[in-house]
Amino acid sequence: MFPKVRHEMEYVCTKCSARHGIDELLYTCPDCGGVLLLNDKEFDKLKETSGKEWQEIFDGRRATDCKALKGIFRFYELMAPVLEEEDILYLGDGHSPIVEASKALKDKLGLNFAFKHEGQNPSASFKDRGMAGAFSYLKSMVRKHGWDNVLTICASTGDTSAAAALYGSYVGDPIKTVVLLPEGKVTPQQLSQPLGSGAAVLQIPGVFDDCMKVVEYLAGHYRVALLNSKNSWRILGQESYAYETAQEYRWKLQDKALFVPIGNAGNITAIMSGLLKMKRLDIIDGLPRLFGVQSHHADPVYQYYSQPEENRTYHPVDVQPSVAQAAMIGNPVSFPRVQKLVREYEALGGDFNVVQVTEQAIMDAMILANMHGHIACTQGGECLAGLIRAKEEGRIGSEFAVLDATAHALKFSGFQDMYFQNTFPECFGVTPKKDMRNLPHTIISEERRNALSKEEFTEEAAHNIAKYMNLLEK
Ligand SMILES: *Cc1c(COP(=O)(O)O)cnc(C)c1O
Ligand SMILES: [Zn+2]
């Protein structure tokens, strides 16, 4: 049942175009230091199968019993046709539901859209897709080389470390996982995840970009496996988001617009790469419009693409506090990948945009979405804010929008608390809308409980509720 096809793959440098073999763990080009992408040297062989036939193959796999094909590797041939079945990890990753916005929400906003709820991945964010890719490759390397001791390390805004720790603890010996976090800059839920998985959790003062530098230094000087998005096997795993979205809409994407929050820019890279592969193989009817979204507190990619095309210059930015904390990155590692893929995307007739949104808009959008039955995190709110903004700017028409809710709302409930309690520190610039606040209401006091018999207490509590909610008597 597992596909027989095996291709040769290679790393390609986004800067100097040098090619390097994949039998070594590489994160950057040994020649020039550029970031890498993985390339299937025999990709053109996939064209011997028609787009229609590929659709049938992938649709047929929806009902597979083969464990290795149940998750993100349903699209094996498009991703990593070098891995063996025994190396592929499946922890329930991928196939996150696409939930269409309710009529009430669509009417309220005058927009037609759905969320893809990536929070329903095993560690509650899309990062599991990339880790399924990276750890499957790592497992194959351990098996081939007989390594007896592998230390994986990543810097993280929270979700990368949760996913790395989860997959690392599942694989176990000889893999050990270390995560490096900016102290106080990840949510309590995100901190509890790698701790719960048994990873070594290390912290430094500063922001994500500081952690990244330390991890890169380590990778340059010591024997460690880097699991940041410099690791192009993660990008490969995250391509599955694009394949699933296409499959959900019966391979018709031309009339869609995909909205993706941009932090380190790995996700948008992966999604673009997946879309390009499907287009080249005629699996989809055409390329969807693609919208990256960034907060005005962390917007280097927006700044770059809002300059006139002839003379764009890239500048990292110093980030300010953002509720879209997982995307609060001033110098995205994958920016050179984005540049390269946007050129290819546009050359194939695709349309790439970046919109900028305020912290206020992000919070309002997240709260509004979740009050209509979604489970969007702040970055999911950022996507909805991006759609609203794109509409205001006249940059989107009748396209149906698919918004990437990149993590589960529960990971970011602290920001919801601040909204409801009106306790945002000034630096965020967020003022809650009165009609969207929601706080628990105590219906009967502790003193009354002590003063009353059990029966009286039940009755009084019930009466208080009836009064508070204006209930009618039967
Ligand atoms: C990592 C992450 C992002 C940002 O994705 P990039 O690939 O870094 O651009 C957005 N949202 C969540 C929840 C994340 O964990
Ligand atoms: Zn290079």
Short mmCIF file of C-alpha atoms and ligand atoms in Angstrom, two decimals:
data_model
loop_
_atom_site.label_atom_id
_atom_site.label_comp_id
_atom_site.label_asym_id
_atom_site.label_seq_id
_atom_site.Cartn_x
_atom_site.Cartn_y
_atom_site.Cartn_z
CA MET A 1 0.00 0.00 0.00
CA PHE A 2 2.92 2.33 0.72
CA PRO A 3 4.12 4.00 -2.50
CA LYS A 4 7.05 2.33 -4.27
CA VAL A 5 8.40 5.48 -5.89
CA ARG A 6 11.72 6.78 -4.51
CA HIS A 7 13.36 9.91 -5.84
CA GLU A 8 16.65 11.63 -5.23
CA MET A 9 16.43 14.87 -3.31
CA GLU A 10 18.89 17.69 -2.67
CA TYR A 11 19.21 20.96 -0.79
CA VAL A 12 19.21 24.07 -2.97
CA CYS A 13 20.60 27.34 -1.64
CA THR A 14 18.23 30.29 -1.98
CA LYS A 15 21.21 32.66 -2.22
CA CYS A 16 23.91 31.13 -4.45
CA SER A 17 21.85 28.26 -5.95
CA ALA A 18 24.48 25.69 -4.92
CA ARG A 19 23.18 22.15 -4.50
CA HIS A 20 24.07 19.83 -1.63
CA GLY A 21 23.32 16.19 -0.83
CA ILE A 22 20.76 15.32 1.84
CA ASP A 23 22.84 12.67 3.55
CA GLU A 24 24.06 15.32 5.94
CA LEU A 25 21.98 17.53 8.25
CA LEU A 26 22.35 20.96 6.68
CA TYR A 27 20.57 24.14 7.72
CA THR A 28 22.45 26.73 5.74
CA CYS A 29 24.57 26.60 2.64
CA PRO A 30 28.19 25.58 3.44
CA ASP A 31 29.33 27.82 0.56
CA CYS A 32 27.56 31.10 1.34
CA GLY A 33 25.43 30.73 4.48
CA GLY A 34 22.13 31.12 2.62
CA VAL A 35 18.98 29.28 3.72
CA LEU A 36 18.10 26.09 1.88
CA LEU A 37 15.06 24.52 0.30
CA LEU A 38 14.61 20.86 -0.53
CA ASN A 39 14.30 19.91 -4.16
CA ASP A 40 13.12 16.67 -5.73
CA LYS A 41 15.67 16.09 -8.51
CA GLU A 42 13.21 13.82 -10.31
CA PHE A 43 10.13 16.02 -9.87
CA ASP A 44 9.47 15.96 -13.62
CA LYS A 45 8.84 12.22 -13.46
CA LEU A 46 5.69 13.02 -11.48
CA LYS A 47 4.36 14.67 -14.64
CA GLU A 48 4.06 11.23 -16.25
CA THR A 49 1.00 10.86 -14.04
CA SER A 50 -1.78 13.29 -14.97
CA GLY A 51 -3.19 15.83 -12.53
CA LYS A 52 -6.47 13.95 -12.56
CA GLU A 53 -4.72 10.69 -11.69
CA TRP A 54 -2.89 12.35 -8.79
CA GLN A 55 -6.20 13.64 -7.49
CA GLU A 56 -7.56 10.09 -7.59
CA ILE A 57 -4.51 8.68 -5.83
CA PHE A 58 -4.72 11.21 -3.00
CA ASP A 59 -8.51 10.93 -2.74
CA GLY A 60 -8.17 7.14 -2.54
CA ARG A 61 -5.77 7.51 0.39
CA ARG A 62 -8.43 9.22 2.47
CA ALA A 63 -9.57 5.74 3.47
CA THR A 64 -6.13 4.17 3.86
CA ASP A 65 -5.21 1.74 6.64
CA CYS A 66 -1.53 2.49 6.13
CA LYS A 67 -0.45 4.37 9.25
CA ALA A 68 2.37 6.18 7.46
CA LEU A 69 -0.12 7.70 5.01
CA LYS A 70 -2.79 8.71 7.51
CA GLY A 71 -1.27 12.07 8.42
CA ILE A 72 0.60 14.69 6.46
CA PHE A 73 2.28 12.03 4.30
CA ARG A 74 -0.95 11.31 2.43
CA PHE A 75 0.79 13.48 -0.16
CA TYR A 76 4.05 11.51 0.07
CA GLU A 77 5.13 11.85 -3.56
CA LEU A 78 4.84 15.65 -3.42
CA MET A 79 6.78 15.93 -0.19
CA ALA A 80 9.54 13.49 0.64
CA PRO A 81 9.68 10.53 -1.71
CA VAL A 82 12.94 9.48 -0.08
CA LEU A 83 11.55 8.29 3.26
CA GLU A 84 10.81 4.65 4.07
CA GLU A 85 7.52 3.65 5.62
CA GLU A 86 9.20 2.57 8.87
CA ASP A 87 10.66 6.04 9.41
CA ILE A 88 7.44 7.99 9.01
CA LEU A 89 5.91 9.28 12.22
CA TYR A 90 2.20 9.73 12.68
CA LEU A 91 0.90 11.32 15.87
CA GLY A 92 -2.43 12.47 14.48
CA ASP A 93 -0.98 15.37 12.53
CA GLY A 94 -2.72 17.02 9.61
CA HIS A 95 -6.23 16.95 8.19
CA SER A 96 -7.33 19.75 10.45
CA PRO A 97 -10.97 20.69 9.84
CA ILE A 98 -11.96 23.58 7.61
CA VAL A 99 -14.95 25.16 9.30
CA GLU A 100 -17.04 27.60 7.34
CA ALA A 101 -18.06 30.78 9.14
CA SER A 102 -21.69 30.77 10.27
CA LYS A 103 -24.27 32.78 8.37
CA ALA A 104 -24.48 35.28 11.23
CA LEU A 105 -20.74 35.93 11.17
CA LYS A 106 -20.59 36.17 7.38
CA ASP A 107 -23.53 38.57 7.34
CA LYS A 108 -22.09 40.70 10.11
CA LEU A 109 -18.81 41.16 8.24
CA GLY A 110 -20.13 40.97 4.69
CA LEU A 111 -17.42 38.39 3.96
CA ASN A 112 -17.41 34.80 2.79
CA PHE A 113 -14.82 32.66 4.52
CA ALA A 114 -13.77 29.61 6.54
CA PHE A 115 -11.10 28.89 9.12
CA LYS A 116 -8.74 25.95 8.82
CA HIS A 117 -8.34 25.05 12.47
CA GLU A 118 -4.70 24.07 12.87
CA GLY A 119 -5.18 23.99 16.63
CA GLN A 120 -6.60 20.51 16.15
CA ASN A 121 -3.16 19.09 15.47
CA PRO A 122 -1.64 16.97 18.29
CA SER A 123 0.28 19.76 20.05
CA ALA A 124 -2.43 22.24 19.08
CA SER A 125 -0.65 24.14 16.31
CA PHE A 126 0.44 23.68 12.69
CA LYS A 127 4.03 23.21 13.88
CA ASP A 128 3.28 19.49 14.18
CA ARG A 129 3.22 19.24 10.39
CA GLY A 130 6.80 20.43 10.19
CA MET A 131 7.94 18.28 13.09
CA ALA A 132 6.39 15.17 11.52
CA GLY A 133 8.55 15.98 8.49
CA ALA A 134 11.73 16.81 10.40
CA PHE A 135 11.55 13.90 12.85
CA SER A 136 10.73 11.36 10.13
CA TYR A 137 13.85 12.45 8.27
CA LEU A 138 15.86 12.40 11.50
CA LYS A 139 14.65 8.87 12.23
CA SER A 140 15.81 7.77 8.79
CA MET A 141 19.23 9.32 9.45
CA VAL A 142 19.53 7.63 12.85
CA ARG A 143 18.68 4.28 11.26
CA LYS A 144 21.06 4.68 8.32
CA HIS A 145 24.02 5.97 10.30
CA GLY A 146 23.44 4.02 13.49
CA TRP A 147 23.74 7.21 15.57
CA ASP A 148 23.47 6.49 19.28
CA ASN A 149 23.02 10.02 20.58
CA VAL A 150 21.16 12.88 18.91
CA LEU A 151 20.40 16.15 20.61
CA THR A 152 17.72 18.23 18.90
CA ILE A 153 17.44 21.91 19.71
CA CYS A 154 15.16 24.77 18.73
CA ALA A 155 14.48 28.37 19.65
CA SER A 156 10.80 29.04 19.83
CA THR A 157 8.00 31.53 20.28
CA GLY A 158 6.24 28.63 22.02
CA ASP A 159 4.62 26.30 19.52
CA THR A 160 7.76 25.02 17.83
CA SER A 161 9.09 23.80 21.16
CA ALA A 162 5.76 22.21 22.08
CA ALA A 163 5.75 20.28 18.80
CA ALA A 164 9.47 19.39 18.95
CA ALA A 165 9.13 18.12 22.52
CA LEU A 166 6.07 16.06 21.61
CA TYR A 167 7.63 14.32 18.62
CA GLY A 168 10.99 13.99 20.37
CA SER A 169 9.45 12.29 23.37
CA TYR A 170 7.50 9.91 21.13
CA VAL A 171 10.61 8.81 19.24
CA GLY A 172 12.68 8.61 22.44
CA ASP A 173 16.13 7.04 22.40
CA PRO A 174 18.57 8.05 20.97
CA ILE A 175 16.88 11.43 20.47
CA LYS A 176 16.86 14.01 23.25
CA THR A 177 15.11 17.36 22.91
CA VAL A 178 16.21 20.76 24.18
CA VAL A 179 14.14 23.90 23.68
CA LEU A 180 15.29 27.48 24.19
CA LEU A 181 12.64 30.06 25.04
CA PRO A 182 12.60 33.82 25.61
CA GLU A 183 11.83 34.02 29.31
CA GLY A 184 8.33 35.36 30.00
CA LYS A 185 7.52 35.65 26.27
CA VAL A 186 5.62 32.43 25.82
CA THR A 187 2.20 31.70 27.28
CA PRO A 188 1.91 29.45 30.37
CA GLN A 189 0.22 26.80 28.22
CA GLN A 190 3.08 26.83 25.73
CA LEU A 191 5.60 26.55 28.56
CA SER A 192 3.75 23.62 30.11
CA GLN A 193 3.80 21.65 26.86
CA PRO A 194 7.55 20.94 26.47
CA LEU A 195 7.83 20.50 30.25
CA GLY A 196 5.05 17.92 30.14
CA SER A 197 6.76 16.09 27.28
CA GLY A 198 9.92 15.84 29.34
CA ALA A 199 12.16 18.04 27.21
CA ALA A 200 14.97 20.12 28.70
CA VAL A 201 13.47 23.63 28.77
CA LEU A 202 16.05 26.43 28.82
CA GLN A 203 15.31 30.15 28.96
CA ILE A 204 17.20 33.36 28.30
CA PRO A 205 16.11 36.98 28.74
CA GLY A 206 15.19 38.66 25.46
CA VAL A 207 12.94 37.89 22.53
CA PHE A 208 12.77 35.08 19.99
CA ASP A 209 15.38 36.66 17.72
CA ASP A 210 17.90 36.48 20.61
CA CYS A 211 17.20 32.77 21.18
CA MET A 212 17.61 32.12 17.49
CA LYS A 213 21.13 33.58 17.50
CA VAL A 214 22.17 31.37 20.42
CA VAL A 215 20.77 28.26 18.78
CA GLU A 216 22.54 29.08 15.53
CA TYR A 217 25.80 29.52 17.38
CA LEU A 218 25.29 26.11 18.98
CA ALA A 219 24.49 24.49 15.65
CA GLY A 220 27.64 26.03 14.18
CA HIS A 221 29.95 24.80 16.96
CA TYR A 222 28.44 21.63 18.41
CA ARG A 223 26.85 18.42 17.23
CA VAL A 224 23.14 19.21 17.48
CA ALA A 225 20.17 18.80 15.17
CA LEU A 226 18.49 22.14 14.65
CA LEU A 227 14.71 22.08 14.50
CA ASN A 228 14.06 25.72 13.67
CA SER A 229 12.51 26.62 10.39
CA LYS A 230 16.00 26.80 8.92
CA ASN A 231 15.49 23.05 8.86
CA SER A 232 13.97 22.62 5.43
CA TRP A 233 12.40 19.26 6.33
CA ARG A 234 9.96 21.23 8.44
CA ILE A 235 9.00 23.37 5.46
CA LEU A 236 8.38 20.19 3.50
CA GLY A 237 6.02 18.85 6.18
CA GLN A 238 4.13 22.12 6.33
CA GLU A 239 3.41 21.97 2.60
CA SER A 240 0.69 19.48 3.56
CA TYR A 241 -1.51 22.44 4.57
CA ALA A 242 -1.74 23.49 0.92
CA TYR A 243 -2.46 19.95 -0.30
CA GLU A 244 -5.21 19.44 2.25
CA THR A 245 -6.84 22.75 1.47
CA ALA A 246 -6.87 21.92 -2.23
CA GLN A 247 -8.27 18.46 -1.58
CA GLU A 248 -11.01 19.87 0.67
CA TYR A 249 -12.19 22.07 -2.22
CA ARG A 250 -11.97 19.26 -4.81
CA TRP A 251 -8.70 20.67 -6.14
CA LYS A 252 -10.30 23.98 -7.15
CA LEU A 253 -8.42 26.91 -5.70
CA GLN A 254 -8.56 29.51 -8.42
CA ASP A 255 -11.57 31.24 -6.85
CA LYS A 256 -10.06 31.20 -3.34
CA ALA A 257 -7.88 33.52 -1.28
CA LEU A 258 -5.66 32.01 1.41
CA PHE A 259 -4.73 34.13 4.44
CA VAL A 260 -1.66 33.18 6.45
CA PRO A 261 -0.01 34.99 9.38
CA ILE A 262 3.70 35.64 8.85
CA GLY A 263 6.22 35.32 11.66
CA ASN A 264 9.41 33.52 10.70
CA ALA A 265 7.78 33.06 7.28
CA GLY A 266 8.18 29.28 7.24
CA ASN A 267 4.49 28.60 6.91
CA ILE A 268 3.86 30.95 4.03
CA THR A 269 6.96 29.52 2.31
CA ALA A 270 5.65 25.99 2.71
CA ILE A 271 2.16 26.84 1.53
CA MET A 272 3.49 28.64 -1.54
CA SER A 273 5.84 25.77 -2.33
CA GLY A 274 2.98 23.25 -2.07
CA LEU A 275 0.71 25.35 -4.28
CA LEU A 276 3.43 25.69 -6.90
CA LYS A 277 4.00 21.93 -7.02
CA MET A 278 0.28 21.26 -7.47
CA LYS A 279 0.08 23.86 -10.22
CA ARG A 280 3.08 22.41 -12.04
CA LEU A 281 1.51 18.96 -11.95
CA ASP A 282 -1.94 20.24 -13.01
CA ILE A 283 -3.44 18.93 -9.78
CA ILE A 284 -5.21 22.25 -9.13
CA ASP A 285 -7.12 24.40 -11.59
CA GLY A 286 -5.08 27.50 -10.82
CA LEU A 287 -3.26 29.31 -8.05
CA PRO A 288 -5.32 30.93 -5.28
CA ARG A 289 -4.64 34.50 -4.27
CA LEU A 290 -2.28 34.50 -1.33
CA PHE A 291 -2.33 37.03 1.52
CA GLY A 292 0.32 37.17 4.22
CA VAL A 293 -0.75 39.07 7.33
CA GLN A 294 1.46 40.94 9.80
CA SER A 295 0.83 43.06 12.86
CA HIS A 296 2.07 46.67 12.75
CA HIS A 297 4.22 45.64 15.75
CA ALA A 298 6.21 43.06 13.74
CA ASP A 299 5.93 43.72 10.02
CA PRO A 300 9.25 43.42 8.11
CA VAL A 301 7.67 41.41 5.27
CA TYR A 302 4.81 43.87 4.91
CA GLN A 303 7.29 46.75 4.85
CA TYR A 304 9.29 45.04 2.12
CA TYR A 305 6.37 44.26 -0.18
CA SER A 306 4.73 47.65 0.23
CA GLN A 307 7.68 49.31 -1.54
CA PRO A 308 7.59 49.75 -5.32
CA GLU A 309 8.73 46.55 -7.00
CA GLU A 310 11.73 48.11 -8.82
CA ASN A 311 13.70 49.03 -5.73
CA ARG A 312 12.60 47.11 -2.67
CA THR A 313 15.01 46.90 0.23
CA TYR A 314 14.69 44.57 3.17
CA HIS A 315 15.19 45.77 6.73
CA PRO A 316 14.69 43.70 9.89
CA VAL A 317 12.51 45.55 12.42
CA ASP A 318 12.64 45.76 16.21
CA VAL A 319 9.42 44.16 17.34
CA GLN A 320 7.00 45.65 19.83
CA PRO A 321 4.75 43.52 22.04
CA SER A 322 2.14 41.71 19.99
CA VAL A 323 -0.84 39.56 20.87
CA ALA A 324 0.12 37.55 17.79
CA GLN A 325 3.07 36.46 19.89
CA ALA A 326 3.87 33.41 17.77
CA ALA A 327 4.44 35.72 14.81
CA MET A 328 6.31 38.43 16.76
CA ILE A 329 9.51 38.19 14.72
CA GLY A 330 11.54 41.09 13.38
CA ASN A 331 13.95 39.23 11.12
CA PRO A 332 12.25 36.19 9.59
CA VAL A 333 14.63 33.33 8.87
CA SER A 334 12.67 32.27 5.80
CA PHE A 335 12.49 35.68 4.18
CA PRO A 336 14.91 34.72 1.33
CA ARG A 337 12.72 31.69 0.68
CA VAL A 338 9.66 33.94 0.44
CA GLN A 339 11.42 36.22 -2.04
CA LYS A 340 12.39 33.31 -4.26
CA LEU A 341 8.97 31.63 -4.15
CA VAL A 342 6.99 34.84 -4.67
CA ARG A 343 8.91 35.34 -7.92
CA GLU A 344 7.98 31.81 -9.01
CA TYR A 345 4.40 32.27 -7.81
CA GLU A 346 3.95 35.44 -9.82
CA ALA A 347 5.65 33.88 -12.86
CA LEU A 348 2.98 31.16 -12.85
CA GLY A 349 0.20 33.75 -12.76
CA GLY A 350 -0.27 33.78 -8.98
CA ASP A 351 -0.89 36.87 -6.90
CA PHE A 352 0.93 37.48 -3.62
CA ASN A 353 0.00 40.20 -1.11
CA VAL A 354 0.87 41.21 2.42
CA VAL A 355 -1.55 43.16 4.58
CA GLN A 356 -0.83 44.93 7.83
CA VAL A 357 -3.24 44.95 10.77
CA THR A 358 -3.35 46.59 14.20
CA GLU A 359 -3.21 44.82 17.53
CA GLN A 360 -6.70 46.14 18.21
CA ALA A 361 -8.03 44.63 14.98
CA ILE A 362 -6.42 41.28 15.77
CA MET A 363 -8.06 41.05 19.19
CA ASP A 364 -11.46 42.24 18.00
CA ALA A 365 -11.40 39.72 15.15
CA MET A 366 -10.36 36.80 17.34
CA ILE A 367 -13.01 37.50 19.97
CA LEU A 368 -15.67 37.98 17.30
CA ALA A 369 -14.76 34.74 15.50
CA ASN A 370 -14.74 32.71 18.70
CA MET A 371 -18.08 34.18 19.78
CA HIS A 372 -19.38 32.62 16.56
CA GLY A 373 -18.18 29.09 17.19
CA HIS A 374 -14.53 29.14 16.17
CA ILE A 375 -11.43 28.25 18.19
CA ALA A 376 -9.06 30.75 16.64
CA CYS A 377 -5.83 31.82 18.35
CA THR A 378 -4.58 35.38 18.13
CA GLN A 379 -2.81 34.57 14.84
CA GLY A 380 -6.11 33.24 13.51
CA GLY A 381 -7.65 36.53 14.60
CA GLU A 382 -4.82 38.21 12.71
CA CYS A 383 -5.93 36.41 9.52
CA LEU A 384 -9.54 37.53 9.93
CA ALA A 385 -8.34 41.07 10.64
CA GLY A 386 -6.26 40.74 7.46
CA LEU A 387 -9.30 39.72 5.43
CA ILE A 388 -11.30 42.65 6.81
CA ARG A 389 -8.39 44.99 6.00
CA ALA A 390 -7.97 43.59 2.47
CA LYS A 391 -11.66 44.21 1.86
CA GLU A 392 -11.41 47.79 3.19
CA GLU A 393 -8.46 48.43 0.90
CA GLY A 394 -10.32 47.01 -2.07
CA ARG A 395 -7.70 44.31 -2.51
CA ILE A 396 -10.14 41.42 -2.41
CA GLY A 397 -13.35 40.83 -4.31
CA SER A 398 -15.67 37.86 -4.34
CA GLU A 399 -13.00 35.23 -3.60
CA PHE A 400 -13.83 32.77 -0.87
CA ALA A 401 -11.22 33.19 1.86
CA VAL A 402 -9.60 30.36 3.82
CA LEU A 403 -8.04 31.71 7.01
CA ASP A 404 -5.23 29.88 8.77
CA ALA A 405 -6.06 29.65 12.49
CA THR A 406 -2.56 28.45 13.25
CA ALA A 407 -3.05 27.29 16.86
CA HIS A 408 -5.76 26.48 19.36
CA ALA A 409 -7.45 29.38 21.15
CA LEU A 410 -6.59 27.81 24.53
CA LYS A 411 -2.87 28.39 24.00
CA PHE A 412 -3.53 32.14 23.93
CA SER A 413 -6.35 32.41 26.46
CA GLY A 414 -4.29 34.90 28.47
CA PHE A 415 -4.89 37.51 25.77
CA GLN A 416 -8.59 36.75 25.86
CA ASP A 417 -8.49 37.30 29.64
CA MET A 418 -6.80 40.68 29.16
CA TYR A 419 -9.48 41.65 26.67
CA PHE A 420 -12.37 40.64 28.89
CA GLN A 421 -10.84 42.16 32.00
CA ASN A 422 -9.55 45.25 30.21
CA THR A 423 -6.03 44.74 31.54
CA PHE A 424 -3.93 45.11 28.40
CA PRO A 425 -0.62 46.83 29.11
CA GLU A 426 -0.51 50.13 27.22
CA CYS A 427 2.16 48.96 24.79
CA PHE A 428 -0.34 46.72 22.98
CA GLY A 429 -2.75 49.59 22.36
CA VAL A 430 -5.81 47.38 22.76
CA THR A 431 -9.09 48.65 24.22
CA PRO A 432 -11.80 46.03 24.49
CA LYS A 433 -15.14 46.67 22.85
CA LYS A 434 -17.74 46.84 25.62
CA ASP A 435 -20.27 44.58 23.92
CA MET A 436 -17.67 41.91 23.33
CA ARG A 437 -16.44 41.55 26.89
CA ASN A 438 -17.48 38.51 28.86
CA LEU A 439 -16.80 37.95 32.54
CA PRO A 440 -17.96 35.36 35.06
CA HIS A 441 -20.76 36.59 37.29
CA THR A 442 -21.01 35.30 40.85
CA ILE A 443 -24.62 34.53 41.52
CA ILE A 444 -24.55 33.93 45.26
CA SER A 445 -21.98 34.78 47.92
CA GLU A 446 -19.92 32.56 50.20
CA GLU A 447 -21.60 34.20 53.21
CA ARG A 448 -25.06 33.25 51.96
CA ARG A 449 -23.84 29.69 51.45
CA ASN A 450 -22.72 29.53 55.07
CA ALA A 451 -25.92 31.14 56.36
CA LEU A 452 -28.32 28.83 54.53
CA SER A 453 -29.23 25.14 54.67
CA LYS A 454 -28.26 23.09 51.61
CA GLU A 455 -31.81 23.14 50.27
CA GLU A 456 -32.23 26.89 50.86
CA PHE A 457 -28.90 27.54 49.17
CA THR A 458 -29.91 25.60 46.04
CA GLU A 459 -33.23 27.43 45.90
CA GLU A 460 -31.74 30.89 46.39
CA ALA A 461 -29.04 30.28 43.80
CA ALA A 462 -31.67 29.10 41.31
CA HIS A 463 -33.87 32.12 42.02
CA ASN A 464 -30.94 34.48 41.58
CA ILE A 465 -30.18 32.91 38.19
CA ALA A 466 -33.82 33.17 37.14
CA LYS A 467 -33.80 36.84 38.05
CA TYR A 468 -30.44 37.56 36.39
CA MET A 469 -31.47 35.84 33.16
CA ASN A 470 -35.10 37.07 33.20
CA LEU A 471 -36.48 33.53 33.10
CA LEU A 472 -40.21 33.02 32.76
CA GLU A 473 -41.98 30.75 35.23
CA LYS A 474 -43.48 27.52 33.94
C1 LIG B 1 4.93 29.67 14.35
C2 LIG B 1 3.60 30.25 14.36
C3 LIG B 1 3.23 31.28 13.49
C4 LIG B 1 4.19 31.90 12.52
O1 LIG B 1 4.52 31.01 11.47
P1 LIG B 1 5.87 31.22 10.66
O2 LIG B 1 6.05 29.96 9.92
O3 LIG B 1 6.93 31.45 11.67
O4 LIG B 1 5.65 32.39 9.78
C5 LIG B 1 1.93 31.73 13.54
N1 LIG B 1 1.05 31.24 14.42
C6 LIG B 1 1.37 30.26 15.28
C7 LIG B 1 0.35 29.78 16.23
C8 LIG B 1 2.65 29.73 15.29
O5 LIG B 1 2.96 28.79 16.17
ZN ZN B 2 24.77 29.20 -1.04
#
